[in-house]
Amino acid sequence: MPRTHTFQAPKGTRDFLPADLAVRRHVENAWRAVSVNHGFDEIDGPTFEHLDLYTVKSGEGIVSELFSFRRAGGDVDYALRPEFTPTLARMYASAARTLPKPTRWFCIPSFFRAERPQRGRLREFFQWNADVIGDETARADAEVIAVTVGVLQRLGLGPDAIRVKVNHRSEVEEALDHLAVPEEQRPEAYRLLDARAKLNPDKFRARAAEIGIPDIDGLLGWIDARADVPDRCRPLWDALAERDLLDWCDFQRSIVRGIAYYTGLVFEVHETSGKERAVAGGGRYDTLVEMFGGPPTPAVGIAMGDVVLRLVLEDHGLLGDAATYLPAPAVFVISGIKEGADPVPRIVAELRSHGLHVRASDRASRNIGKQLGEAGKARARLAVILGDELTAGKATVKDLASGEQSEVALDALAEHVAAALSK
Amino acid sequence: MPRTHTFQAPKGTRDFLPADLAVRRHVENAWRAVSVNHGFDEIDGPTFEHLDLYTVKSGEGIVSELFSFRRAGGDVDYALRPEFTPTLARMYASAARTLPKPTRWFCIPSFFRAERPQRGRLREFFQWNADVIGDETARADAEVIAVTVGVLQRLGLGPDAIRVKVNHRSEVEEALDHLAVPEEQRPEAYRLLDARAKLNPDKFRARAAEIGIPDIDGLLGWIDARADVPDRCRPLWDALAERDLLDWCDFQRSIVRGIAYYTGLVFEVHETSGKERAVAGGGRYDTLVEMFGGPPTPAVGIAMGDVVLRLVLEDHGLLGDAATYLPAPAVFVISGIKEGADPVPRIVAELRSHGLHVRASDRASRNIGKQLGEAGKARARLAVILGDELTAGKATVKDLASGEQSEVALDALAEHVAAALSK
């Protein structure tokens, strides 16, 4: 008897059994279909990158949030990708000359963060990214917001449930200028303002003082004040209006994003109840492609992870019974024949060879009623029933929705089934 | 000006630009569609697992082939998954009570090997796995071979180009019994026999002597002799005949597979020219689920990687121009209007809101002929042309295949386009 071990998935990662995977595919299919409809082309990069792809722009501080490693006997440091933008900037930089202007890319890979797992945050997660590269106008910003809204809409969310909150880094930048916050502290200032809701007020204030932000109360008062759309965001608002998106969007100064590389538009997607973390976030990063060796290239993008999105969809009752996302068979083959060779495998193989999704019972029972029950549970469209008429070279085809049935010669079975399915 | 860096993808990994990704999706879609048609349910597991999930069955020797790591400050060893079967056995073991018998699972994840990259072998690759768990009969073996052949067929390969080579471990086991090769050396013996084609004959012989295989020439002579299908493989051959698969399969004693956990059927898929490595391999592993804490459970499965498969498809001219795998737009919106506000974004947004794949030119040119050229290059089905008739609230819809065109009122545009597309 072999030695017995009990194993679980690593902390913060997930096993996807069929029903779970079907829900994941439902979300991924929405991401993919809407991205394609909006003219984005799918790409992908390696699951791990050279570690310095991440440290070069974020400093060594980011290393503790990464899973990093070397090959046994190797001397190169790698890290599991924590986000896609550095990979995208690297890929664009090395192919820039051959790419259209603008380039619209999307991807749906998995990402990794060595953080403590909590509600909405796991160590491995799936994330959709969509980016427009090589267009500095508000049109590109609006296209990124449009594809984001398209995804939310396709998954059943409306502007009552979810908002796109938009800001421009320059708005806050001017306030920080006014307060004479040192240039080199700006990335930390954004990181702090971004983390505000998660920190207790004393800790927040102490950190603000460390960074050298004077009059933090004045700054927060200004940030939280109701603000009209500023002139610098007017072209974006016009472009959003053209796309019928104003219903979904709010201008809000408190949105700054914590990531260092944003240069203009920043935005986040939030559920209106405030119960969950941000569903998505993005912005403009006009210097990153150049930093990775490419030509000066404006760019703007969005990222939406699967973990918070699934929570929000569940909160709103937008994920039905997981089993309904499983692919439904076209045909379920049923046999009542108790003697002689089992005719099912041959018929199943024949129908599958025509590209059909075909299943049959795995139970020994030859009770036709029970097998019809199994076919219904699997949500099959048709049943092919093999009974006494098989000796005459015939089978019965039954439409499981209408109950309609007819006897068909075996050599016309595939043709008859195809016709019944196309009804 | 920011500091400039030049980065590349890590050695042995790949960037997928849109045309490359489209070819990858073409292969993945074949894997998925055929698996679903054959009644397999899709699953997935974590990208990394606890390191001991791999060492427990393969010993510490495997560690050098893995990318392994810890979280900074953590004390748990992880490894990027080099194959799926241990994950599958772990997942099945922990959910066994709730799962149907047999369970049919497939997956299409990426895997990682810390090997020297070479033709057909990369450090990150995609691999399809399909397994039937909980059925000890030849029927399960035949179903796994059937879904494998289904995939090959769907990708355009026929039995003249590619063969499924089948053996049973017990055949070789009896020969090793006869030669009195010690039980504890059997895994090494399989590994050596599996690597035979890649080793030089002297090295092969020396290793055989080390392992304690006497009369290696006699053994090889027996292995290479033309052999009839043995009695123990008869039930499988009958099940293959029932599924019309005998044309694809050969019995061949030289197929042993190098992996320790196989217990019965072993098989590999080889291109007939012998130019490339094995396209796929699999077999029966009746003890692995129990080893991971599950009930005693027979199981059989197949794995097919994307790297060799793509080489074989290319060798056989079965991959067309990569661009033809990119999704084609339903509609390309064209404008000849030079003055006033650009009407294109609004029309594009309106059509996209109906779930259509819509593109437009990114060039400044308002030359309709040039834009029609772009639409044709993108393989769009229809062009919506905005010209002088727009002032009367109308646009022209042109079928780019037939050349047929008609003027349509803007408020009936989406409806008209949908009708034209369903033709």
mmCIF file of C-alpha atoms in Angstrom, chain B residues 164-417:
data_model
loop_
_atom_site.group_PDB
_atom_site.id
_atom_site.type_symbol
_atom_site.label_atom_id
_atom_site.label_comp_id
_atom_site.label_asym_id
_atom_site.label_seq_id
_atom_site.Cartn_x
_atom_site.Cartn_y
_atom_site.Cartn_z
ATOM 1 C CA VAL B 164 -0.732 6.633 -31.310
ATOM 2 C CA LYS B 165 1.809 4.097 -30.025
ATOM 3 C CA VAL B 166 0.447 1.921 -27.271
ATOM 4 C CA ASN B 167 2.071 -0.421 -24.769
ATOM 5 C CA HIS B 168 1.304 -1.905 -21.366
ATOM 6 C CA ARG B 169 3.823 -1.504 -18.562
ATOM 7 C CA SER B 170 3.205 -5.136 -17.537
ATOM 8 C CA GLU B 171 4.699 -6.318 -20.827
ATOM 9 C CA VAL B 172 8.049 -4.731 -19.972
ATOM 10 C CA GLU B 173 7.560 -5.525 -16.289
ATOM 11 C CA GLU B 174 7.501 -9.244 -17.130
ATOM 12 C CA ALA B 175 10.653 -8.902 -19.192
ATOM 13 C CA LEU B 176 12.362 -7.120 -16.259
ATOM 14 C CA ASP B 177 11.100 -9.891 -13.935
ATOM 15 C CA HIS B 178 12.605 -12.428 -16.273
ATOM 16 C CA LEU B 179 15.941 -10.557 -16.159
ATOM 17 C CA ALA B 180 15.644 -10.284 -12.357
ATOM 18 C CA VAL B 181 16.069 -6.498 -12.408
ATOM 19 C CA PRO B 182 15.635 -5.408 -8.753
ATOM 20 C CA GLU B 183 12.218 -3.928 -7.923
ATOM 21 C CA GLU B 184 13.706 -0.667 -6.588
ATOM 22 C CA GLN B 185 15.519 -0.091 -9.888
ATOM 23 C CA ARG B 186 12.381 -0.346 -12.027
ATOM 24 C CA PRO B 187 11.611 3.411 -12.066
ATOM 25 C CA GLU B 188 15.205 4.047 -13.237
ATOM 26 C CA ALA B 189 14.913 1.270 -15.817
ATOM 27 C CA TYR B 190 11.783 2.899 -17.309
ATOM 28 C CA ARG B 191 13.444 6.261 -17.272
ATOM 29 C CA LEU B 192 16.468 4.841 -19.114
ATOM 30 C CA LEU B 193 14.408 2.942 -21.703
ATOM 31 C CA ASP B 194 12.346 6.087 -22.236
ATOM 32 C CA ALA B 195 15.470 8.174 -22.857
ATOM 33 C CA ARG B 196 17.029 5.611 -25.212
ATOM 34 C CA ALA B 197 16.669 7.623 -28.432
ATOM 35 C CA LYS B 198 18.329 10.646 -26.817
ATOM 36 C CA LEU B 199 21.401 8.842 -25.342
ATOM 37 C CA ASN B 200 24.461 7.580 -27.160
ATOM 38 C CA PRO B 201 24.653 3.770 -27.186
ATOM 39 C CA ASP B 202 27.743 3.561 -24.933
ATOM 40 C CA LYS B 203 26.240 5.823 -22.332
ATOM 41 C CA PHE B 204 22.982 3.883 -22.564
ATOM 42 C CA ARG B 205 24.764 0.533 -21.991
ATOM 43 C CA ALA B 206 26.828 1.886 -19.102
ATOM 44 C CA ARG B 207 23.707 3.186 -17.400
ATOM 45 C CA ALA B 208 21.895 -0.140 -17.975
ATOM 46 C CA ALA B 209 24.760 -1.947 -16.251
ATOM 47 C CA GLU B 210 24.625 0.477 -13.306
ATOM 48 C CA ILE B 211 20.901 -0.116 -12.881
ATOM 49 C CA GLY B 212 21.480 -3.860 -12.944
ATOM 50 C CA ILE B 213 19.868 -4.789 -16.252
ATOM 51 C CA PRO B 214 21.683 -7.903 -17.556
ATOM 52 C CA ASP B 215 21.574 -8.818 -21.273
ATOM 53 C CA ILE B 216 20.483 -5.356 -22.359
ATOM 54 C CA ASP B 217 20.915 -6.446 -26.014
ATOM 55 C CA GLY B 218 18.491 -9.285 -25.527
ATOM 56 C CA LEU B 219 16.022 -6.924 -23.887
ATOM 57 C CA LEU B 220 16.297 -4.370 -26.697
ATOM 58 C CA GLY B 221 15.957 -7.116 -29.306
ATOM 59 C CA TRP B 222 12.734 -8.267 -27.674
ATOM 60 C CA ILE B 223 11.459 -4.692 -27.311
ATOM 61 C CA ASP B 224 12.123 -3.873 -30.947
ATOM 62 C CA ALA B 225 10.746 -7.130 -32.368
ATOM 63 C CA ARG B 226 7.478 -6.770 -34.239
ATOM 64 C CA ALA B 227 4.851 -7.884 -31.735
ATOM 65 C CA ASP B 228 1.193 -8.810 -31.955
ATOM 66 C CA VAL B 229 -1.238 -7.125 -29.619
ATOM 67 C CA PRO B 230 -0.909 -9.160 -26.395
ATOM 68 C CA ASP B 231 -3.939 -10.695 -24.677
ATOM 69 C CA ARG B 232 -3.865 -8.142 -21.877
ATOM 70 C CA CYS B 233 -4.405 -5.381 -24.452
ATOM 71 C CA ARG B 234 -7.273 -7.176 -26.237
ATOM 72 C CA PRO B 235 -10.068 -5.391 -24.311
ATOM 73 C CA LEU B 236 -8.470 -2.060 -25.226
ATOM 74 C CA TRP B 237 -8.173 -3.058 -28.876
ATOM 75 C CA ASP B 238 -11.853 -4.051 -28.899
ATOM 76 C CA ALA B 239 -12.801 -0.718 -27.335
ATOM 77 C CA LEU B 240 -10.676 1.128 -29.915
ATOM 78 C CA ALA B 241 -12.345 -0.844 -32.734
ATOM 79 C CA GLU B 242 -15.788 0.118 -31.402
ATOM 80 C CA ARG B 243 -14.701 3.780 -31.643
ATOM 81 C CA ASP B 244 -13.228 3.314 -35.134
ATOM 82 C CA LEU B 245 -9.717 4.179 -33.896
ATOM 83 C CA LEU B 246 -7.642 1.153 -34.917
ATOM 84 C CA ASP B 247 -6.372 3.009 -37.993
ATOM 85 C CA TRP B 248 -4.541 5.420 -35.690
ATOM 86 C CA CYS B 249 -2.969 3.001 -33.196
ATOM 87 C CA ASP B 250 0.044 0.676 -33.118
ATOM 88 C CA PHE B 251 1.103 -1.685 -30.397
ATOM 89 C CA GLN B 252 4.766 -0.972 -29.656
ATOM 90 C CA ARG B 253 6.803 -2.367 -26.758
ATOM 91 C CA SER B 254 9.405 0.423 -26.890
ATOM 92 C CA ILE B 255 6.910 2.903 -25.434
ATOM 93 C CA VAL B 256 7.417 2.793 -21.648
ATOM 94 C CA ARG B 257 7.219 6.479 -20.520
ATOM 95 C CA GLY B 258 9.817 7.770 -18.080
ATOM 96 C CA ILE B 259 7.457 8.794 -15.284
ATOM 97 C CA ALA B 260 7.418 6.597 -12.179
ATOM 98 C CA TYR B 261 3.699 6.543 -11.460
ATOM 99 C CA TYR B 262 2.348 4.681 -14.534
ATOM 100 C CA THR B 263 0.831 1.284 -13.745
ATOM 101 C CA GLY B 264 -0.756 -0.148 -16.926
ATOM 102 C CA LEU B 265 -1.472 1.349 -20.332
ATOM 103 C CA VAL B 266 1.232 3.727 -21.558
ATOM 104 C CA PHE B 267 1.069 5.534 -24.871
ATOM 105 C CA GLU B 268 2.712 8.269 -26.908
ATOM 106 C CA VAL B 269 1.707 10.214 -29.982
ATOM 107 C CA HIS B 270 4.463 10.475 -32.604
ATOM 108 C CA GLU B 271 4.730 12.139 -35.954
ATOM 109 C CA THR B 272 5.545 9.463 -38.539
ATOM 110 C CA SER B 273 8.594 11.291 -39.940
ATOM 111 C CA GLY B 274 10.341 11.037 -36.585
ATOM 112 C CA LYS B 275 11.525 14.627 -36.996
ATOM 113 C CA GLU B 276 9.978 15.964 -33.793
ATOM 114 C CA ARG B 277 9.733 14.809 -30.180
ATOM 115 C CA ALA B 278 6.613 13.026 -28.931
ATOM 116 C CA VAL B 279 3.531 15.214 -29.421
ATOM 117 C CA ALA B 280 1.733 13.715 -26.433
ATOM 118 C CA GLY B 281 2.049 10.985 -23.857
ATOM 119 C CA GLY B 282 -0.051 9.370 -21.218
ATOM 120 C CA GLY B 283 -1.033 6.255 -19.378
ATOM 121 C CA ARG B 284 -2.686 4.667 -16.416
ATOM 122 C CA TYR B 285 -1.783 5.693 -12.846
ATOM 123 C CA ASP B 286 -3.923 3.566 -10.552
ATOM 124 C CA THR B 287 -2.137 4.352 -7.261
ATOM 125 C CA LEU B 288 -1.566 8.144 -7.360
ATOM 126 C CA VAL B 289 -4.926 9.362 -6.004
ATOM 127 C CA GLU B 290 -4.545 7.062 -2.989
ATOM 128 C CA MET B 291 -0.992 8.327 -2.493
ATOM 129 C CA PHE B 292 -2.439 11.839 -2.097
ATOM 130 C CA GLY B 293 -4.911 10.765 0.569
ATOM 131 C CA GLY B 294 -7.867 9.743 -1.590
ATOM 132 C CA PRO B 295 -9.638 6.390 -1.834
ATOM 133 C CA PRO B 296 -8.077 3.670 -4.032
ATOM 134 C CA THR B 297 -8.898 5.053 -7.483
ATOM 135 C CA PRO B 298 -7.922 3.872 -10.948
ATOM 136 C CA ALA B 299 -7.117 6.667 -13.391
ATOM 137 C CA VAL B 300 -5.790 7.215 -16.906
ATOM 138 C CA GLY B 301 -4.762 10.383 -18.700
ATOM 139 C CA ILE B 302 -2.999 12.183 -21.538
ATOM 140 C CA ALA B 303 -0.879 15.349 -21.761
ATOM 141 C CA MET B 304 -0.140 17.269 -24.981
ATOM 142 C CA GLY B 305 2.077 20.364 -24.951
ATOM 143 C CA ASP B 306 1.760 23.294 -27.310
ATOM 144 C CA VAL B 307 5.401 23.561 -28.352
ATOM 145 C CA VAL B 308 5.931 20.269 -30.219
ATOM 146 C CA LEU B 309 2.348 20.343 -31.461
ATOM 147 C CA ARG B 310 2.880 23.719 -33.144
ATOM 148 C CA LEU B 311 6.109 22.477 -34.741
ATOM 149 C CA VAL B 312 4.299 19.419 -36.131
ATOM 150 C CA LEU B 313 1.388 21.517 -37.415
ATOM 151 C CA GLU B 314 3.895 23.847 -39.095
ATOM 152 C CA ASP B 315 5.864 20.897 -40.557
ATOM 153 C CA HIS B 316 2.618 19.690 -42.138
ATOM 154 C CA GLY B 317 1.542 23.131 -43.397
ATOM 155 C CA LEU B 318 -1.484 23.044 -41.123
ATOM 156 C CA LEU B 319 -0.994 26.528 -39.683
ATOM 157 C CA GLY B 320 -2.047 29.143 -42.190
ATOM 158 C CA ASP B 321 -1.090 32.815 -42.117
ATOM 159 C CA ALA B 322 -1.236 33.664 -38.409
ATOM 160 C CA ALA B 323 -3.271 36.814 -39.142
ATOM 161 C CA THR B 324 -6.171 34.650 -40.351
ATOM 162 C CA TYR B 325 -6.653 33.407 -36.780
ATOM 163 C CA LEU B 326 -7.289 36.944 -35.503
ATOM 164 C CA PRO B 327 -10.979 37.713 -34.839
ATOM 165 C CA ALA B 328 -12.461 39.489 -37.882
ATOM 166 C CA PRO B 329 -14.594 42.613 -37.301
ATOM 167 C CA ALA B 330 -18.299 42.409 -38.088
ATOM 168 C CA VAL B 331 -18.353 46.072 -39.063
ATOM 169 C CA PHE B 332 -15.773 48.650 -40.108
ATOM 170 C CA VAL B 333 -17.045 52.237 -39.821
ATOM 171 C CA ILE B 334 -15.781 54.588 -42.516
ATOM 172 C CA SER B 335 -16.165 58.347 -42.750
ATOM 173 C CA GLY B 336 -15.759 60.673 -45.691
ATOM 174 C CA ILE B 337 -16.866 63.692 -43.683
ATOM 175 C CA LYS B 338 -14.170 66.344 -43.443
ATOM 176 C CA GLU B 339 -15.946 69.111 -41.545
ATOM 177 C CA GLY B 340 -17.553 69.490 -38.137
ATOM 178 C CA ALA B 341 -17.577 66.954 -35.326
ATOM 179 C CA ASP B 342 -16.339 63.443 -36.132
ATOM 180 C CA PRO B 343 -19.457 61.222 -36.342
ATOM 181 C CA VAL B 344 -17.462 57.951 -36.117
ATOM 182 C CA PRO B 345 -17.062 57.456 -32.316
ATOM 183 C CA ARG B 346 -20.805 57.766 -31.715
ATOM 184 C CA ILE B 347 -21.744 55.280 -34.461
ATOM 185 C CA VAL B 348 -19.006 52.859 -33.369
ATOM 186 C CA ALA B 349 -20.169 53.050 -29.725
ATOM 187 C CA GLU B 350 -23.797 52.545 -30.738
ATOM 188 C CA LEU B 351 -22.993 49.425 -32.807
ATOM 189 C CA ARG B 352 -20.702 48.015 -30.090
ATOM 190 C CA SER B 353 -23.479 48.415 -27.537
ATOM 191 C CA HIS B 354 -25.324 45.749 -29.572
ATOM 192 C CA GLY B 355 -22.486 43.278 -28.921
ATOM 193 C CA LEU B 356 -20.824 43.663 -32.317
ATOM 194 C CA HIS B 357 -17.099 43.631 -33.114
ATOM 195 C CA VAL B 358 -16.665 47.098 -34.621
ATOM 196 C CA ARG B 359 -13.510 48.849 -35.763
ATOM 197 C CA ALA B 360 -12.692 52.102 -37.528
ATOM 198 C CA SER B 361 -9.613 53.596 -39.109
ATOM 199 C CA ASP B 362 -7.118 55.322 -36.818
ATOM 200 C CA ARG B 363 -5.701 57.352 -39.720
ATOM 201 C CA ALA B 364 -6.570 60.985 -40.252
ATOM 202 C CA SER B 365 -7.372 60.349 -43.934
ATOM 203 C CA ARG B 366 -11.034 60.762 -44.885
ATOM 204 C CA ASN B 367 -10.438 58.993 -48.199
ATOM 205 C CA ILE B 368 -13.202 56.393 -48.427
ATOM 206 C CA GLY B 369 -11.286 54.126 -50.819
ATOM 207 C CA LYS B 370 -8.295 53.924 -48.471
ATOM 208 C CA GLN B 371 -10.532 53.166 -45.513
ATOM 209 C CA LEU B 372 -12.307 50.437 -47.521
ATOM 210 C CA GLY B 373 -8.836 48.980 -48.113
ATOM 211 C CA GLU B 374 -8.210 48.945 -44.365
ATOM 212 C CA ALA B 375 -11.586 47.302 -43.772
ATOM 213 C CA GLY B 376 -10.751 44.588 -46.292
ATOM 214 C CA LYS B 377 -7.332 43.991 -44.737
ATOM 215 C CA ALA B 378 -8.974 43.586 -41.331
ATOM 216 C CA ARG B 379 -11.343 41.027 -42.993
ATOM 217 C CA ALA B 380 -14.448 42.983 -41.925
ATOM 218 C CA ARG B 381 -17.809 41.596 -43.107
ATOM 219 C CA LEU B 382 -19.581 44.932 -43.530
ATOM 220 C CA ALA B 383 -18.588 48.562 -43.967
ATOM 221 C CA VAL B 384 -20.788 51.336 -42.621
ATOM 222 C CA ILE B 385 -19.941 54.394 -44.725
ATOM 223 C CA LEU B 386 -20.718 57.877 -43.452
ATOM 224 C CA GLY B 387 -20.907 60.407 -46.280
ATOM 225 C CA ASP B 388 -23.027 63.327 -47.438
ATOM 226 C CA GLU B 389 -26.233 61.358 -46.799
ATOM 227 C CA LEU B 390 -25.472 61.648 -43.064
ATOM 228 C CA THR B 391 -27.050 65.123 -43.063
ATOM 229 C CA ALA B 392 -30.295 63.340 -44.055
ATOM 230 C CA GLY B 393 -29.800 60.903 -41.136
ATOM 231 C CA LYS B 394 -28.604 58.059 -43.345
ATOM 232 C CA ALA B 395 -25.541 55.846 -43.835
ATOM 233 C CA THR B 396 -24.498 53.304 -46.464
ATOM 234 C CA VAL B 397 -24.043 49.665 -45.450
ATOM 235 C CA LYS B 398 -21.816 47.656 -47.773
ATOM 236 C CA ASP B 399 -21.271 43.886 -47.755
ATOM 237 C CA LEU B 400 -17.531 43.589 -48.386
ATOM 238 C CA ALA B 401 -17.752 40.096 -49.870
ATOM 239 C CA SER B 402 -20.631 40.621 -52.331
ATOM 240 C CA GLY B 403 -20.189 44.370 -52.834
ATOM 241 C CA GLU B 404 -23.934 44.796 -52.299
ATOM 242 C CA GLN B 405 -24.817 48.068 -50.625
ATOM 243 C CA SER B 406 -27.838 50.024 -49.434
ATOM 244 C CA GLU B 407 -28.698 53.295 -47.746
ATOM 245 C CA VAL B 408 -30.097 52.893 -44.250
ATOM 246 C CA ALA B 409 -31.633 55.348 -41.751
ATOM 247 C CA LEU B 410 -29.333 55.789 -38.741
ATOM 248 C CA ASP B 411 -32.032 54.805 -36.264
ATOM 249 C CA ALA B 412 -32.444 51.453 -38.073
ATOM 250 C CA LEU B 413 -28.690 50.936 -38.559
ATOM 251 C CA ALA B 414 -28.050 48.404 -35.760
ATOM 252 C CA GLU B 415 -31.072 46.362 -36.799
ATOM 253 C CA HIS B 416 -30.078 46.412 -40.474
ATOM 254 C CA VAL B 417 -26.478 45.428 -39.658
#
